[in-house]
Amino acid sequence: MKTITLIPGDGIGPEITNSVVKIIEKSGLKLVWDIQTAGIDAVKIEGEPLPQKVIDSIKKNKVALKAPVTTPIGKGFRSINVALRKELDLYANLRPCKNLPNVKTKFDNVDIVVARENTEDLYAGIERQIDKDTAESIKIITRSASTRIAEFAFNYAVKNGRKEVCAVSKANICKLSDGLFLESVRDVAKNYPDIEYKEILVDNLCMQLVQNPSQFDVLVLPNLYGDIVSDLCAGLIGGLGVAQGANIGNDCAVFEAVHGSAPDIAGQDKANPTALLLCAIEMLKYIGENSYAQKIENALLKSLDGSILTADLGGNAKCSEFTEEILKNLR
Ligand code: NAI
């Protein structure tokens, strides 16, 4: 039986985790959950937000489902999410963005997958204050990191029946750094003759995305553009409550919703479990449990098409009531 590391997180994390675990169990799929504590609760129990045993558990099990954890602003511990990405070399941030029934958005037929490089670019954290009026931030782009995110994007396209990969850059201005990114993606594209390859500048992409998003399929981007564009795409399909994500490396993968711990509604049974459930569905596909993934997705889509919806989707159902609806629709 496959063991998955489960991090229930804090805030609304435990509520939505409970919902997702119930749904997977009812689907008939047998998984073993290795439950680990991270974040504020781990500080209280273990004295640190990301105990080594959490990292060891993910390294051993290879796959984790993670609910949101609160990150103190300004002071306190560093983001657990950033630390996990570094520790486990989770170099690909994957964000599938697809319209869902009953989630009102400006466009129908959005079905975009964003593959964002997760380790370098301006996020390498190489900054210095040159003098009191000047600061410098260094953008690092390497052939190896660009090649592996490109291979990830093309492999994802092949595995998931996608038709096209589009590389996003600002290579007209950042000729060396983004130029190297593009050159690396082009080299990889040659090995995938069945997938159409395109390129676009990031500013043009943003305009096209808010005018005609259905023209895009898989996007591959360096870290900074990927961060911004993936949130734009999440907005296209209805925002935080329905946006899923995953951080994937060669050895391990951590599946987590895009939204945070929502302290304003925590403990009130109001949260929408959809984003974390979509992450779990993607996780099941990742571990090869496609039929269970499909079964759960069908039940979720049917439930979203009904009238028992959480407040963020315009309804007045509780998290537990929406969960019950999904459980009813599982067959
Ligand atoms: P947030 O995403 O927690 O909340 C923003 C708004 O969206 C709130 O009004 C909240 O009620 C609503 N919302 C979020 N998820 C929802 C859901 N599933 N159902 C219904 N409504 C939902 O963002 P915020 O307030 O900026 O961050 C709160 C905490 O979460 C911070 O400490 C932040 O650092 C942390 N965070 C953690 C993440 C993670 O662990 N992956 C990701 C993003 C933020």
Coordinates of C-alpha atoms and ligand atoms in Angstrom, one line a residue:
M1 CA 0.0 0.0 0.0
K2 CA 1.4 3.4 -0.9
T3 CA 2.4 5.7 2.0
I4 CA 1.9 9.5 1.6
T5 CA 3.3 12.1 3.9
L6 CA 0.3 14.2 5.0
I7 CA 0.9 17.7 6.5
P8 CA -2.5 19.0 7.7
G9 CA -1.1 22.5 8.4
D10 CA -2.9 25.1 10.5
G11 CA -5.7 27.6 10.1
I12 CA -8.2 26.0 7.7
G13 CA -5.6 23.3 6.9
P14 CA -6.9 20.6 9.2
E15 CA -10.6 21.1 8.1
I16 CA -9.9 20.8 4.4
T17 CA -7.4 17.9 5.0
N18 CA -10.0 16.0 6.9
S19 CA -12.4 16.5 4.0
V20 CA -9.9 15.3 1.4
V21 CA -8.9 12.3 3.4
K22 CA -12.5 11.3 3.8
I23 CA -13.2 11.6 0.1
I24 CA -10.1 9.5 -0.9
E25 CA -11.0 6.8 1.6
K26 CA -14.6 6.7 0.4
S27 CA -13.3 6.3 -3.2
G28 CA -12.0 2.9 -2.2
L29 CA -8.4 3.7 -2.7
K30 CA -6.3 2.4 0.2
L31 CA -3.4 4.8 1.2
V32 CA -1.4 5.0 4.3
W33 CA -1.1 8.6 5.7
D34 CA 2.2 9.4 7.4
I35 CA 0.9 12.5 9.3
Q36 CA 3.6 15.2 10.0
T37 CA 3.4 18.5 11.8
A38 CA 4.9 21.7 10.3
G39 CA 4.6 25.4 11.0
I40 CA 3.4 27.1 14.2
D41 CA 2.2 23.8 15.7
A42 CA 5.6 22.3 15.1
V43 CA 7.3 25.3 16.8
K44 CA 5.1 24.6 19.9
I45 CA 5.9 20.8 19.9
E46 CA 9.4 20.5 18.4
G47 CA 10.8 24.0 18.8
E48 CA 11.2 24.5 15.0
P49 CA 8.7 25.0 12.1
L50 CA 10.2 22.4 9.8
P51 CA 11.5 19.5 11.9
Q52 CA 14.0 17.2 10.1
K53 CA 11.5 14.3 10.6
V54 CA 9.1 16.0 8.2
I55 CA 11.8 16.3 5.5
D56 CA 12.9 12.7 6.2
S57 CA 9.3 11.5 5.9
I58 CA 8.9 13.1 2.4
K59 CA 12.3 11.8 1.3
K60 CA 11.2 8.3 2.3
N61 CA 7.6 8.4 0.9
K62 CA 8.5 10.5 -2.1
V63 CA 5.1 12.2 -2.2
A64 CA 3.4 14.6 0.2
L65 CA 0.0 16.3 0.4
K66 CA 0.4 19.6 2.2
A67 CA -2.3 21.9 3.5
P68 CA -1.4 25.6 4.1
V69 CA 0.6 26.7 7.1
T70 CA 0.8 30.2 8.5
T71 CA 4.0 32.1 7.9
P72 CA 4.6 35.1 10.3
I73 CA 5.1 38.3 8.4
G74 CA 8.2 40.4 8.9
K75 CA 9.6 38.5 11.9
G76 CA 9.5 34.8 13.0
F77 CA 10.4 31.8 10.9
R78 CA 11.1 31.6 7.2
S79 CA 8.4 30.3 4.8
I80 CA 8.2 26.5 5.2
N81 CA 7.2 26.2 1.5
V82 CA 10.4 27.9 0.4
A83 CA 12.5 25.8 2.8
L84 CA 10.9 22.6 1.5
R85 CA 11.5 23.5 -2.1
K86 CA 15.2 24.0 -1.3
E87 CA 15.7 21.0 0.9
L88 CA 14.0 18.6 -1.6
D89 CA 15.2 20.3 -4.8
L90 CA 11.6 20.7 -6.0
Y91 CA 12.6 22.5 -9.1
A92 CA 9.2 22.5 -11.0
N93 CA 6.2 24.4 -9.8
L94 CA 3.2 23.0 -11.6
R95 CA -0.1 24.9 -11.7
P96 CA -2.9 23.4 -13.8
C97 CA -5.7 26.1 -14.3
K98 CA -8.9 24.8 -15.7
N99 CA -12.5 26.2 -15.6
L100 CA -14.8 24.5 -13.1
P101 CA -18.6 24.2 -13.3
N102 CA -20.5 26.9 -11.3
V103 CA -17.4 28.9 -10.7
K104 CA -18.2 32.2 -12.3
T105 CA -15.3 33.6 -14.4
K106 CA -14.9 35.9 -17.4
F107 CA -13.9 33.2 -19.8
D108 CA -15.0 29.6 -20.5
N109 CA -12.6 27.0 -21.9
V110 CA -9.5 28.0 -19.9
D111 CA -7.3 24.9 -19.6
I112 CA -3.7 26.1 -19.1
V113 CA -0.9 24.4 -17.3
V114 CA 1.9 26.6 -15.9
A115 CA 5.3 25.0 -15.4
R116 CA 7.4 27.4 -13.5
E117 CA 11.1 27.0 -12.7
N118 CA 11.4 27.0 -8.9
T119 CA 15.0 27.4 -7.9
E120 CA 16.8 30.3 -9.5
D121 CA 16.2 33.7 -11.4
L122 CA 15.7 36.7 -9.1
Y123 CA 14.6 34.2 -6.3
A124 CA 18.2 33.0 -5.8
G125 CA 18.2 35.8 -3.1
I126 CA 21.5 37.4 -4.3
E127 CA 20.9 41.0 -3.3
R128 CA 23.0 43.8 -1.9
Q129 CA 22.7 47.5 -0.9
I130 CA 25.2 49.3 -3.0
D131 CA 24.7 52.6 -1.2
K132 CA 21.7 54.1 0.6
D133 CA 20.0 55.0 -2.6
T134 CA 20.8 52.0 -4.7
A135 CA 20.1 48.3 -4.3
E136 CA 21.0 45.4 -6.6
S137 CA 19.3 42.0 -7.2
I138 CA 21.0 39.5 -9.4
K139 CA 19.1 37.3 -11.8
I140 CA 20.7 33.9 -12.3
I141 CA 19.6 31.7 -15.2
T142 CA 21.5 28.5 -15.9
R143 CA 21.4 26.0 -18.8
S144 CA 20.9 23.1 -16.4
A145 CA 17.9 24.5 -14.6
S146 CA 16.3 25.8 -17.8
T147 CA 16.8 22.4 -19.5
R148 CA 15.3 20.4 -16.6
I149 CA 12.1 22.6 -16.4
A150 CA 11.8 22.4 -20.2
E151 CA 12.1 18.6 -20.0
F152 CA 9.5 18.6 -17.2
A153 CA 7.1 20.7 -19.3
F154 CA 7.4 18.5 -22.4
N155 CA 7.2 15.3 -20.5
Y156 CA 4.1 16.6 -18.7
A157 CA 2.6 17.5 -22.1
V158 CA 3.3 14.0 -23.5
K159 CA 2.0 12.2 -20.4
N160 CA -1.2 14.3 -20.2
G161 CA -2.1 14.4 -23.9
R162 CA -1.4 18.1 -24.3
K163 CA -0.6 19.5 -27.8
E164 CA 1.6 22.5 -27.3
V165 CA 4.4 24.0 -25.1
C166 CA 5.0 27.7 -25.2
A167 CA 8.2 29.2 -23.7
V168 CA 7.8 32.6 -22.0
S169 CA 10.6 35.1 -21.7
K170 CA 11.7 38.7 -22.1
A171 CA 14.6 37.7 -24.3
N172 CA 14.3 40.9 -26.3
I173 CA 15.6 42.8 -23.3
C174 CA 17.4 40.3 -21.1
K175 CA 19.2 39.0 -24.1
L176 CA 21.8 36.9 -22.2
S177 CA 19.8 35.5 -19.3
D178 CA 16.4 35.0 -20.9
G179 CA 18.2 34.2 -24.1
L180 CA 19.9 31.3 -22.4
F181 CA 16.5 30.1 -21.1
L182 CA 15.0 30.2 -24.6
E183 CA 18.0 28.5 -26.2
S184 CA 17.8 25.7 -23.6
V185 CA 14.0 25.2 -24.1
R186 CA 14.5 25.1 -27.9
D187 CA 17.1 22.4 -27.6
V188 CA 14.7 20.3 -25.5
A189 CA 11.8 21.0 -27.9
K190 CA 13.7 19.3 -30.7
N191 CA 13.4 16.0 -28.9
Y192 CA 9.6 16.2 -28.8
P193 CA 8.5 16.5 -32.5
D194 CA 4.9 15.6 -31.6
I195 CA 4.4 18.6 -29.3
E196 CA 4.1 21.9 -31.1
Y197 CA 6.6 24.5 -29.7
K198 CA 6.0 28.2 -29.5
E199 CA 7.6 31.3 -27.9
I200 CA 6.1 34.5 -26.5
L201 CA 7.3 37.6 -24.7
V202 CA 5.9 37.8 -21.1
D203 CA 4.2 41.2 -21.6
N204 CA 2.4 40.1 -24.7
L205 CA 1.4 36.8 -22.9
C206 CA -0.2 38.8 -20.1
M207 CA -2.3 40.8 -22.6
Q208 CA -3.3 37.7 -24.6
L209 CA -4.2 35.9 -21.4
V210 CA -6.7 38.5 -20.3
Q211 CA -8.2 38.7 -23.8
N212 CA -8.2 35.1 -25.2
P213 CA -6.8 32.6 -22.6
S214 CA -8.1 29.5 -24.3
Q215 CA -5.4 29.7 -27.0
F216 CA -2.8 28.6 -24.5
D217 CA -1.9 25.0 -23.5
V218 CA 1.3 24.4 -21.5
L219 CA 3.4 27.4 -20.5
V220 CA 7.1 27.1 -19.4
L221 CA 8.6 30.0 -17.6
P222 CA 11.6 31.1 -15.5
N223 CA 10.8 31.7 -11.8
L224 CA 9.7 35.4 -11.6
Y225 CA 7.5 35.4 -14.7
G226 CA 6.1 32.0 -13.6
D227 CA 5.2 33.3 -10.2
I228 CA 3.2 36.3 -11.6
V229 CA 1.6 34.5 -14.6
S230 CA 0.5 31.5 -12.5
D231 CA -1.4 33.8 -10.2
L232 CA -2.9 35.6 -13.2
C233 CA -4.0 32.2 -14.5
A234 CA -5.5 31.2 -11.1
G235 CA -7.5 34.5 -11.3
L236 CA -8.8 33.4 -14.7
I237 CA -10.4 30.2 -13.3
G238 CA -11.9 31.8 -10.1
G239 CA -9.1 32.5 -7.7
L240 CA -7.7 31.1 -4.6
G241 CA -10.4 28.7 -3.4
V242 CA -10.0 26.6 -6.6
A243 CA -6.4 27.0 -7.5
Q244 CA -4.1 23.9 -7.1
G245 CA -0.4 23.6 -7.2
A246 CA 2.5 21.1 -6.9
N247 CA 6.2 21.4 -6.3
I248 CA 8.0 18.6 -8.1
G249 CA 11.6 17.3 -8.2
N250 CA 13.3 14.3 -9.6
D251 CA 12.9 12.3 -6.3
C252 CA 10.0 13.9 -4.5
A253 CA 6.8 15.9 -5.0
V254 CA 4.7 18.0 -2.7
F255 CA 1.2 18.8 -3.7
E256 CA -0.3 21.9 -2.1
A257 CA -3.1 24.4 -2.7
V258 CA -2.2 27.9 -3.8
H259 CA -4.2 29.6 -1.0
G260 CA -3.0 30.2 2.6
S261 CA -4.3 29.2 6.0
A262 CA -7.2 31.7 5.9
P263 CA -7.1 32.7 9.6
D264 CA -10.3 34.8 9.0
I265 CA -12.4 31.7 8.6
A266 CA -10.4 29.1 10.4
G267 CA -12.2 26.7 12.7
Q268 CA -15.6 27.8 11.4
D269 CA -16.3 25.0 8.9
K270 CA -16.5 27.5 6.1
A271 CA -13.5 26.7 4.0
N272 CA -13.8 25.4 0.4
P273 CA -11.8 22.1 0.2
T274 CA -11.8 22.2 -3.6
A275 CA -8.3 23.4 -4.1
L276 CA -6.7 20.8 -1.9
L277 CA -8.9 18.1 -3.4
L278 CA -7.7 19.1 -6.9
C279 CA -4.1 18.8 -5.6
A280 CA -5.0 15.4 -4.2
I281 CA -6.4 14.4 -7.6
E282 CA -3.2 15.6 -9.4
M283 CA -1.2 13.6 -6.8
L284 CA -3.2 10.4 -7.5
K285 CA -2.4 10.8 -11.2
Y286 CA 1.3 11.4 -10.3
I287 CA 1.4 8.1 -8.4
G288 CA -0.4 6.3 -11.2
E289 CA -3.9 6.0 -9.6
N290 CA -5.6 7.5 -12.6
S291 CA -8.9 5.7 -12.2
Y292 CA -9.4 6.9 -8.6
A293 CA -8.3 10.4 -9.7
Q294 CA -11.0 10.4 -12.4
K295 CA -13.7 9.0 -10.1
I296 CA -13.0 11.7 -7.5
E297 CA -12.8 14.4 -10.1
N298 CA -16.2 13.4 -11.5
A299 CA -17.7 13.6 -8.0
L300 CA -16.2 17.0 -7.4
L301 CA -17.4 18.4 -10.8
K302 CA -20.9 17.0 -10.2
S303 CA -21.0 18.6 -6.7
L304 CA -19.8 22.0 -8.0
D305 CA -22.5 21.8 -10.6
G306 CA -25.1 21.6 -7.8
S307 CA -26.5 24.1 -5.3
I308 CA -24.6 23.0 -2.1
L309 CA -21.7 25.3 -2.3
T310 CA -19.4 27.1 0.1
A311 CA -19.6 30.8 0.7
D312 CA -16.6 31.7 -1.6
L313 CA -18.6 30.2 -4.5
G314 CA -21.7 32.1 -3.6
G315 CA -23.4 29.4 -1.5
N316 CA -24.0 29.0 2.2
A317 CA -22.9 25.4 2.7
K318 CA -20.4 24.5 5.3
C319 CA -17.1 22.7 4.4
S320 CA -18.5 19.5 5.9
E321 CA -21.8 19.8 3.9
F322 CA -20.0 20.3 0.6
T323 CA -17.8 17.3 1.6
E324 CA -20.9 15.2 2.2
E325 CA -22.2 16.2 -1.2
I326 CA -19.0 15.0 -2.9
L327 CA -19.1 11.7 -0.9
K328 CA -22.7 11.2 -2.1
N329 CA -21.6 11.8 -5.7
L330 CA -18.8 9.3 -5.5
R331 CA -19.6 6.2 -7.5
Ligands
NAI1 P1 -5.2 33.3 2.3 O1 -5.1 32.5 1.0 O2 -5.0 32.5 3.5 O3 -6.6 34.1 2.4 C1 -7.0 35.1 1.5 C2 -8.5 35.2 1.4 O4 -9.0 34.0 0.7 C3 -9.1 35.1 2.8 O5 -10.3 35.9 2.8 C4 -9.6 33.7 3.0 O6 -10.7 33.5 3.9 C5 -9.9 33.3 1.6 N1 -9.6 31.8 1.3 C6 -8.4 31.2 1.2 N2 -8.5 29.9 1.0 C7 -9.8 29.7 1.1 C8 -10.6 28.5 1.0 N3 -10.1 27.3 0.7 N4 -12.0 28.6 1.0 C9 -12.6 29.8 1.2 N5 -11.9 30.9 1.3 C10 -10.5 30.9 1.3 O7 -4.1 34.4 2.2 P2 -3.4 35.3 3.4 O8 -4.5 35.8 4.3 O9 -2.6 36.3 2.7 O10 -2.5 34.3 4.2 C11 -2.8 33.7 5.5 C12 -1.6 32.9 5.9 O11 -1.3 31.8 5.0 C13 -0.2 33.7 5.9 O12 0.4 33.4 7.1 C14 0.5 33.2 4.7 O13 1.9 33.3 4.9 C15 0.1 31.8 4.6 N6 0.2 31.2 3.3 C16 0.5 29.9 3.3 C17 0.6 29.2 2.1 C18 1.0 27.7 2.1 O14 1.2 27.2 3.2 N7 1.0 27.1 1.0 C19 0.3 29.9 0.8 C20 -0.1 31.2 0.9 C21 -0.1 31.9 2.2

